[in-house]
mmCIF file of N, CA, C and O in Angstrom:
data_model
loop_
_atom_site.group_PDB
_atom_site.id
_atom_site.type_symbol
_atom_site.label_atom_id
_atom_site.label_comp_id
_atom_site.label_asym_id
_atom_site.label_seq_id
_atom_site.Cartn_x
_atom_site.Cartn_y
_atom_site.Cartn_z
ATOM 1 N N MET F 6 92.173 85.415 100.838
ATOM 2 C CA MET F 6 90.921 85.940 100.338
ATOM 3 C C MET F 6 90.774 87.343 100.898
ATOM 4 O O MET F 6 91.022 87.587 102.071
ATOM 5 N N VAL F 7 90.381 88.252 100.030
ATOM 6 C CA VAL F 7 90.065 89.614 100.427
ATOM 7 C C VAL F 7 88.637 89.869 99.988
ATOM 8 O O VAL F 7 88.270 89.589 98.849
ATOM 9 N N ALA F 8 87.823 90.382 100.882
ATOM 10 C CA ALA F 8 86.422 90.653 100.564
ATOM 11 C C ALA F 8 86.037 92.021 101.111
ATOM 12 O O ALA F 8 86.572 92.469 102.123
ATOM 13 N N ARG F 9 85.115 92.656 100.420
ATOM 14 C CA ARG F 9 84.568 93.927 100.887
ATOM 15 C C ARG F 9 83.125 93.663 101.294
ATOM 16 O O ARG F 9 82.332 93.183 100.488
ATOM 17 N N ASN F 10 82.786 93.991 102.534
ATOM 18 C CA ASN F 10 81.425 93.722 103.004
ATOM 19 C C ASN F 10 80.461 94.823 102.573
ATOM 20 O O ASN F 10 80.838 95.760 101.866
ATOM 21 N N SER F 11 79.221 94.733 103.014
ATOM 22 C CA SER F 11 78.170 95.656 102.559
ATOM 23 C C SER F 11 78.384 97.101 102.990
ATOM 24 O O SER F 11 77.780 98.007 102.427
ATOM 25 N N VAL F 12 79.271 97.343 103.962
ATOM 26 C CA VAL F 12 79.575 98.724 104.380
ATOM 27 C C VAL F 12 80.992 99.105 103.957
ATOM 28 O O VAL F 12 81.603 99.992 104.542
ATOM 29 N N ALA F 13 81.503 98.438 102.928
ATOM 30 C CA ALA F 13 82.788 98.740 102.275
ATOM 31 C C ALA F 13 84.015 98.499 103.147
ATOM 32 O O ALA F 13 85.074 99.033 102.877
ATOM 33 N N GLN F 14 83.897 97.673 104.174
ATOM 34 C CA GLN F 14 85.058 97.308 104.988
ATOM 35 C C GLN F 14 85.717 96.084 104.366
ATOM 36 O O GLN F 14 85.032 95.168 103.913
ATOM 37 N N LEU F 15 87.057 96.080 104.367
ATOM 38 C CA LEU F 15 87.787 94.933 103.849
ATOM 39 C C LEU F 15 87.947 93.871 104.925
ATOM 40 O O LEU F 15 88.192 94.187 106.086
ATOM 41 N N GLN F 16 87.805 92.632 104.514
ATOM 42 C CA GLN F 16 88.036 91.484 105.385
ATOM 43 C C GLN F 16 89.049 90.593 104.678
ATOM 44 O O GLN F 16 89.022 90.474 103.453
ATOM 45 N N THR F 17 89.926 89.979 105.427
ATOM 46 C CA THR F 17 90.906 89.067 104.835
ATOM 47 C C THR F 17 90.947 87.762 105.606
ATOM 48 O O THR F 17 90.734 87.737 106.814
ATOM 49 N N LYS F 18 91.215 86.697 104.879
ATOM 50 C CA LYS F 18 91.432 85.371 105.471
ATOM 51 C C LYS F 18 92.403 84.644 104.571
ATOM 52 O O LYS F 18 92.422 84.847 103.357
ATOM 53 N N LYS F 19 93.229 83.781 105.131
ATOM 54 C CA LYS F 19 94.161 82.967 104.343
ATOM 55 C C LYS F 19 94.047 81.518 104.765
ATOM 56 O O LYS F 19 94.147 81.187 105.939
ATOM 57 N N PHE F 20 93.803 80.688 103.784
ATOM 58 C CA PHE F 20 93.793 79.245 103.989
ATOM 59 C C PHE F 20 94.711 78.639 102.937
ATOM 60 O O PHE F 20 94.939 79.223 101.885
ATOM 61 N N TRP F 21 95.237 77.470 103.206
ATOM 62 C CA TRP F 21 96.070 76.773 102.237
ATOM 63 C C TRP F 21 95.255 76.478 100.988
ATOM 64 O O TRP F 21 94.081 76.137 101.066
ATOM 65 N N SER F 22 95.880 76.584 99.826
ATOM 66 C CA SER F 22 95.195 76.263 98.569
ATOM 67 C C SER F 22 94.814 74.793 98.511
ATOM 68 O O SER F 22 93.812 74.441 97.910
ATOM 69 N N GLU F 23 95.636 73.955 99.118
ATOM 70 C CA GLU F 23 95.341 72.523 99.165
ATOM 71 C C GLU F 23 95.438 72.043 100.599
ATOM 72 O O GLU F 23 96.477 72.163 101.235
ATOM 73 N N ASN F 24 94.334 71.544 101.102
ATOM 74 C CA ASN F 24 94.290 70.969 102.445
ATOM 75 C C ASN F 24 93.153 69.946 102.459
ATOM 76 O O ASN F 24 92.102 70.189 103.048
ATOM 77 N N PRO F 25 93.335 68.825 101.762
ATOM 78 C CA PRO F 25 92.246 67.868 101.595
ATOM 79 C C PRO F 25 91.711 67.280 102.898
ATOM 80 O O PRO F 25 90.585 66.812 102.936
ATOM 81 N N GLU F 26 92.495 67.335 103.960
ATOM 82 C CA GLU F 26 91.992 66.854 105.246
ATOM 83 C C GLU F 26 90.935 67.787 105.823
ATOM 84 O O GLU F 26 90.077 67.374 106.594
ATOM 85 N N ALA F 27 90.989 69.077 105.441
ATOM 86 C CA ALA F 27 90.072 70.067 106.002
ATOM 87 C C ALA F 27 88.951 70.466 105.035
ATOM 88 O O ALA F 27 87.835 70.733 105.463
ATOM 89 N N TYR F 28 89.255 70.534 103.726
ATOM 90 C CA TYR F 28 88.255 70.945 102.742
ATOM 91 C C TYR F 28 88.661 70.469 101.357
ATOM 92 O O TYR F 28 89.829 70.246 101.078
ATOM 93 N N LEU F 29 87.664 70.332 100.486
ATOM 94 C CA LEU F 29 87.920 69.873 99.124
ATOM 95 C C LEU F 29 88.210 71.028 98.172
ATOM 96 O O LEU F 29 88.957 70.882 97.226
ATOM 97 N N ASP F 30 87.603 72.181 98.413
ATOM 98 C CA ASP F 30 87.745 73.330 97.516
ATOM 99 C C ASP F 30 88.069 74.563 98.351
ATOM 100 O O ASP F 30 87.219 75.061 99.090
ATOM 101 N N ALA F 31 89.299 75.052 98.241
ATOM 102 C CA ALA F 31 89.744 76.182 99.055
ATOM 103 C C ALA F 31 88.927 77.443 98.789
ATOM 104 O O ALA F 31 88.593 78.179 99.722
ATOM 105 N N ALA F 32 88.593 77.701 97.535
ATOM 106 C CA ALA F 32 87.843 78.915 97.206
ATOM 107 C C ALA F 32 86.463 78.900 97.855
ATOM 108 O O ALA F 32 86.040 79.892 98.467
ATOM 109 N N VAL F 33 85.757 77.788 97.749
ATOM 110 C CA VAL F 33 84.431 77.679 98.362
ATOM 111 C C VAL F 33 84.549 77.769 99.882
ATOM 112 O O VAL F 33 83.752 78.451 100.539
ATOM 113 N N PHE F 34 85.561 77.127 100.442
ATOM 114 C CA PHE F 34 85.782 77.184 101.887
ATOM 115 C C PHE F 34 86.018 78.630 102.327
ATOM 116 O O PHE F 34 85.447 79.094 103.311
ATOM 117 N N ASP F 35 86.855 79.368 101.592
ATOM 118 C CA ASP F 35 87.139 80.770 101.906
ATOM 119 C C ASP F 35 85.880 81.625 101.842
ATOM 120 O O ASP F 35 85.618 82.432 102.739
ATOM 121 N N ILE F 36 85.122 81.463 100.768
ATOM 122 C CA ILE F 36 83.908 82.270 100.592
ATOM 123 C C ILE F 36 82.938 82.037 101.733
ATOM 124 O O ILE F 36 82.414 82.986 102.335
ATOM 125 N N LYS F 37 82.703 80.772 102.069
ATOM 126 C CA LYS F 37 81.776 80.471 103.164
ATOM 127 C C LYS F 37 82.309 80.984 104.498
ATOM 128 O O LYS F 37 81.540 81.449 105.346
ATOM 129 N N SER F 38 83.618 80.935 104.689
ATOM 130 C CA SER F 38 84.214 81.445 105.928
ATOM 131 C C SER F 38 84.030 82.950 106.049
ATOM 132 O O SER F 38 83.652 83.455 107.100
ATOM 133 N N ILE F 39 84.313 83.684 104.976
ATOM 134 C CA ILE F 39 84.136 85.141 104.982
ATOM 135 C C ILE F 39 82.678 85.506 105.239
ATOM 136 O O ILE F 39 82.371 86.421 105.987
ATOM 137 N N LEU F 40 81.763 84.769 104.602
ATOM 138 C CA LEU F 40 80.332 85.051 104.754
ATOM 139 C C LEU F 40 79.762 84.495 106.058
ATOM 140 O O LEU F 40 78.605 84.749 106.374
ATOM 141 N N GLU F 41 80.572 83.734 106.786
ATOM 142 C CA GLU F 41 80.148 83.080 108.032
ATOM 143 C C GLU F 41 78.945 82.162 107.798
ATOM 144 O O GLU F 41 77.979 82.141 108.548
ATOM 145 N N VAL F 42 79.050 81.405 106.710
ATOM 146 C CA VAL F 42 78.032 80.430 106.333
ATOM 147 C C VAL F 42 78.552 79.056 106.716
ATOM 148 O O VAL F 42 79.736 78.768 106.511
ATOM 149 N N PRO F 43 77.734 78.191 107.282
ATOM 150 C CA PRO F 43 78.204 76.839 107.590
ATOM 151 C C PRO F 43 78.747 76.160 106.337
ATOM 152 O O PRO F 43 78.205 76.322 105.238
ATOM 153 N N GLN F 44 79.820 75.405 106.501
ATOM 154 C CA GLN F 44 80.445 74.738 105.356
ATOM 155 C C GLN F 44 79.505 73.740 104.691
ATOM 156 O O GLN F 44 79.638 73.454 103.511
ATOM 157 N N SER F 45 78.524 73.239 105.423
ATOM 158 C CA SER F 45 77.573 72.269 104.856
ATOM 159 C C SER F 45 76.459 72.945 104.058
ATOM 160 O O SER F 45 75.731 72.279 103.334
ATOM 161 N N ALA F 46 76.340 74.280 104.155
ATOM 162 C CA ALA F 46 75.279 75.015 103.459
ATOM 163 C C ALA F 46 75.750 75.443 102.068
ATOM 164 O O ALA F 46 76.946 75.589 101.830
ATOM 165 N N PRO F 47 74.809 75.669 101.158
ATOM 166 C CA PRO F 47 75.209 76.182 99.841
ATOM 167 C C PRO F 47 75.700 77.633 99.950
ATOM 168 O O PRO F 47 75.360 78.337 100.898
ATOM 169 N N VAL F 48 76.482 78.061 98.977
ATOM 170 C CA VAL F 48 76.950 79.446 98.941
ATOM 171 C C VAL F 48 75.753 80.339 98.601
ATOM 172 O O VAL F 48 75.097 80.130 97.582
ATOM 173 N N PRO F 49 75.455 81.325 99.449
ATOM 174 C CA PRO F 49 74.309 82.206 99.187
ATOM 175 C C PRO F 49 74.676 83.280 98.159
ATOM 176 O O PRO F 49 75.257 84.305 98.496
ATOM 177 N N ASP F 50 74.335 83.044 96.902
ATOM 178 C CA ASP F 50 74.761 83.961 95.842
ATOM 179 C C ASP F 50 74.136 85.344 95.943
ATOM 180 O O ASP F 50 74.629 86.290 95.337
ATOM 181 N N ASP F 51 73.080 85.495 96.723
ATOM 182 C CA ASP F 51 72.491 86.827 96.890
ATOM 183 C C ASP F 51 73.369 87.740 97.751
ATOM 184 O O ASP F 51 73.167 88.951 97.781
ATOM 185 N N LEU F 52 74.373 87.185 98.425
ATOM 186 C CA LEU F 52 75.297 87.978 99.241
ATOM 187 C C LEU F 52 76.573 88.343 98.488
ATOM 188 O O LEU F 52 77.431 89.039 99.019
ATOM 189 N N ILE F 53 76.706 87.878 97.245
ATOM 190 C CA ILE F 53 77.949 88.061 96.494
ATOM 191 C C ILE F 53 77.671 88.908 95.259
ATOM 192 O O ILE F 53 76.783 88.597 94.463
ATOM 193 N N ASP F 54 78.461 89.982 95.111
ATOM 194 C CA ASP F 54 78.342 90.824 93.924
ATOM 195 C C ASP F 54 79.230 90.297 92.811
ATOM 196 O O ASP F 54 78.805 90.134 91.682
ATOM 197 N N LYS F 55 80.512 90.038 93.119
ATOM 198 C CA LYS F 55 81.434 89.466 92.142
ATOM 199 C C LYS F 55 82.547 88.720 92.845
ATOM 200 O O LYS F 55 82.838 88.974 94.007
ATOM 201 N N ILE F 56 83.133 87.805 92.112
ATOM 202 C CA ILE F 56 84.260 87.026 92.610
ATOM 203 C C ILE F 56 85.374 87.131 91.582
ATOM 204 O O ILE F 56 85.155 86.920 90.395
ATOM 205 N N LYS F 57 86.565 87.468 92.059
ATOM 206 C CA LYS F 57 87.753 87.486 91.199
ATOM 207 C C LYS F 57 88.761 86.555 91.847
ATOM 208 O O LYS F 57 89.031 86.666 93.031
ATOM 209 N N MET F 58 89.290 85.644 91.052
ATOM 210 C CA MET F 58 90.206 84.656 91.610
ATOM 211 C C MET F 58 91.565 84.747 90.945
ATOM 212 O O MET F 58 91.676 85.054 89.773
ATOM 213 N N GLY F 59 92.582 84.473 91.733
ATOM 214 C CA GLY F 59 93.942 84.393 91.241
ATOM 215 C C GLY F 59 94.660 83.322 92.033
ATOM 216 O O GLY F 59 94.120 82.756 92.973
ATOM 217 N N ALA F 60 95.884 83.046 91.657
ATOM 218 C CA ALA F 60 96.664 82.016 92.347
ATOM 219 C C ALA F 60 97.911 82.630 92.959
ATOM 220 O O ALA F 60 98.505 83.529 92.395
ATOM 221 N N ILE F 61 98.256 82.131 94.091
ATOM 222 C CA ILE F 61 99.480 82.558 94.772
ATOM 223 C C ILE F 61 100.341 81.317 94.962
ATOM 224 O O ILE F 61 100.684 80.929 96.065
ATOM 225 N N VAL F 62 100.650 80.691 93.855
ATOM 226 C CA VAL F 62 101.391 79.437 93.881
ATOM 227 C C VAL F 62 102.748 79.615 94.540
ATOM 228 O O VAL F 62 103.173 78.795 95.351
ATOM 229 N N ALA F 63 103.448 80.704 94.220
ATOM 230 C CA ALA F 63 104.783 80.923 94.786
ATOM 231 C C ALA F 63 104.711 81.079 96.300
ATOM 232 O O ALA F 63 105.539 80.521 97.028
ATOM 233 N N THR F 64 103.731 81.812 96.791
ATOM 234 C CA THR F 64 103.592 81.988 98.236
ATOM 235 C C THR F 64 103.325 80.652 98.909
ATOM 236 O O THR F 64 103.926 80.325 99.931
ATOM 237 N N ASP F 65 102.416 79.876 98.336
ATOM 238 C CA ASP F 65 102.119 78.562 98.910
ATOM 239 C C ASP F 65 103.350 77.663 98.879
ATOM 240 O O ASP F 65 103.606 76.920 99.821
ATOM 241 N N ALA F 66 104.124 77.731 97.806
ATOM 242 C CA ALA F 66 105.345 76.931 97.717
ATOM 243 C C ALA F 66 106.326 77.319 98.816
ATOM 244 O O ALA F 66 106.954 76.456 99.436
ATOM 245 N N LEU F 67 106.446 78.610 99.082
ATOM 246 C CA LEU F 67 107.321 79.060 100.168
ATOM 247 C C LEU F 67 106.808 78.575 101.528
ATOM 248 O O LEU F 67 107.570 78.098 102.367
ATOM 249 N N LEU F 68 105.515 78.710 101.737
ATOM 250 C CA LEU F 68 104.941 78.293 103.014
ATOM 251 C C LEU F 68 105.047 76.790 103.220
ATOM 252 O O LEU F 68 105.239 76.309 104.331
ATOM 253 N N ASP F 69 104.928 76.041 102.129
ATOM 254 C CA ASP F 69 105.011 74.584 102.195
ATOM 255 C C ASP F 69 106.463 74.101 102.130
ATOM 256 O O ASP F 69 106.718 72.906 102.234
ATOM 257 N N LEU F 70 107.410 75.028 101.903
ATOM 258 C CA LEU F 70 108.821 74.702 101.737
ATOM 259 C C LEU F 70 109.035 73.753 100.568
ATOM 260 O O LEU F 70 109.798 72.814 100.628
ATOM 261 N N LYS F 71 108.315 74.020 99.465
ATOM 262 C CA LYS F 71 108.438 73.224 98.251
ATOM 263 C C LYS F 71 109.083 74.092 97.183
ATOM 264 O O LYS F 71 109.043 75.302 97.225
ATOM 265 N N GLY F 72 109.630 73.476 96.189
ATOM 266 C CA GLY F 72 110.203 74.217 95.081
ATOM 267 C C GLY F 72 111.711 73.985 94.974
ATOM 268 O O GLY F 72 112.308 73.299 95.777
ATOM 269 N N GLU F 73 112.289 74.587 93.951
ATOM 270 C CA GLU F 73 113.708 74.438 93.669
ATOM 271 C C GLU F 73 114.468 75.654 94.158
ATOM 272 O O GLU F 73 113.968 76.769 94.117
ATOM 273 N N LEU F 74 115.708 75.426 94.591
ATOM 274 C CA LEU F 74 116.580 76.528 94.957
ATOM 275 C C LEU F 74 117.040 77.258 93.708
ATOM 276 O O LEU F 74 117.300 76.650 92.675
ATOM 277 N N VAL F 75 117.105 78.574 93.797
ATOM 278 C CA VAL F 75 117.549 79.395 92.679
ATOM 279 C C VAL F 75 118.788 80.146 93.112
ATOM 280 O O VAL F 75 118.832 80.748 94.180
ATOM 281 N N ASN F 76 119.855 80.110 92.293
ATOM 282 C CA ASN F 76 121.082 80.835 92.617
ATOM 283 C C ASN F 76 121.015 82.248 92.128
ATOM 284 O O ASN F 76 120.499 82.616 91.199
#
Protein backbone atom coordinates (compact mmCIF):
# COMPACT_ATOMS: atom_id res chain seq x y z
CA MET A 1 0.00 0.00 0.00
CA VAL A 2 1.23 3.46 -0.88
CA ALA A 3 -0.55 6.47 0.57
CA ARG A 4 -0.01 10.21 0.50
CA ASN A 5 -0.86 11.96 3.76
CA SER A 6 -2.32 15.45 4.23
CA VAL A 7 1.13 17.09 3.89
CA ALA A 8 1.95 15.15 0.68
CA GLN A 9 4.36 12.68 2.30
CA LEU A 10 4.32 9.13 0.97
CA GLN A 11 3.78 6.24 3.36
CA THR A 12 4.16 2.58 2.45
CA LYS A 13 3.14 -0.69 4.07
CA LYS A 14 3.09 -4.26 2.76
CA PHE A 15 0.89 -7.03 4.03
CA TRP A 16 0.14 -10.40 2.46
CA SER A 17 -2.87 -10.34 0.13
CA GLU A 18 -4.18 -13.41 1.92
CA ASN A 19 -3.62 -13.98 5.61
CA PRO A 20 -6.91 -15.25 7.05
CA GLU A 21 -5.36 -15.85 10.46
CA ALA A 22 -4.64 -12.12 10.79
CA TYR A 23 -7.35 -10.38 8.72
CA LEU A 24 -10.25 -11.09 6.38
CA ASP A 25 -9.69 -8.24 3.90
CA ALA A 26 -6.13 -7.13 3.13
CA ALA A 27 -7.18 -3.83 1.54
CA VAL A 28 -9.27 -2.76 4.54
CA PHE A 29 -6.52 -3.91 6.90
CA ASP A 30 -3.94 -1.85 4.95
CA ILE A 31 -6.11 1.26 4.88
CA LYS A 32 -6.79 1.14 8.61
CA SER A 33 -3.10 0.50 9.31
CA ILE A 34 -1.97 3.49 7.22
CA LEU A 35 -4.61 5.69 8.87
CA GLU A 36 -3.69 4.27 12.31
CA VAL A 37 -7.33 3.39 12.93
CA PRO A 38 -8.15 0.43 15.18
CA GLN A 39 -9.04 -2.63 13.11
CA SER A 40 -12.36 -2.89 14.98
CA ALA A 41 -13.38 0.66 13.94
CA PRO A 42 -15.05 1.58 10.64
CA VAL A 43 -12.93 3.14 7.90
CA PRO A 44 -13.18 6.94 8.32
CA ASP A 45 -14.07 8.02 4.79
CA ASP A 46 -13.56 11.69 5.64
CA LEU A 47 -9.79 10.97 5.77
CA ILE A 48 -9.69 9.41 2.29
CA ASP A 49 -9.67 11.35 -0.97
CA LYS A 50 -9.38 8.38 -3.36
CA ILE A 51 -8.43 4.74 -3.43
CA LYS A 52 -6.80 3.00 -6.38
CA MET A 53 -6.31 -0.73 -6.17
CA GLY A 54 -4.24 -3.18 -8.14
CA ALA A 55 -2.94 -6.70 -7.66
CA ILE A 56 0.59 -7.92 -7.26
CA VAL A 57 -0.18 -11.57 -7.72
CA ALA A 58 3.26 -12.40 -9.15
CA THR A 59 5.06 -10.78 -6.22
CA ASP A 60 2.90 -12.63 -3.72
CA ALA A 61 3.50 -15.89 -5.60
CA LEU A 62 7.25 -15.33 -5.37
CA LEU A 63 7.06 -14.48 -1.68
CA ASP A 64 4.86 -17.50 -1.00
CA LEU A 65 7.10 -19.70 -3.21
CA LYS A 66 4.07 -20.70 -5.27
CA GLY A 67 3.77 -21.01 -9.01
CA GLU A 68 5.29 -22.95 -11.88
CA LEU A 69 8.91 -22.98 -12.98
CA VAL A 70 9.52 -21.30 -16.32
CA ASN A 71 12.44 -22.26 -18.58
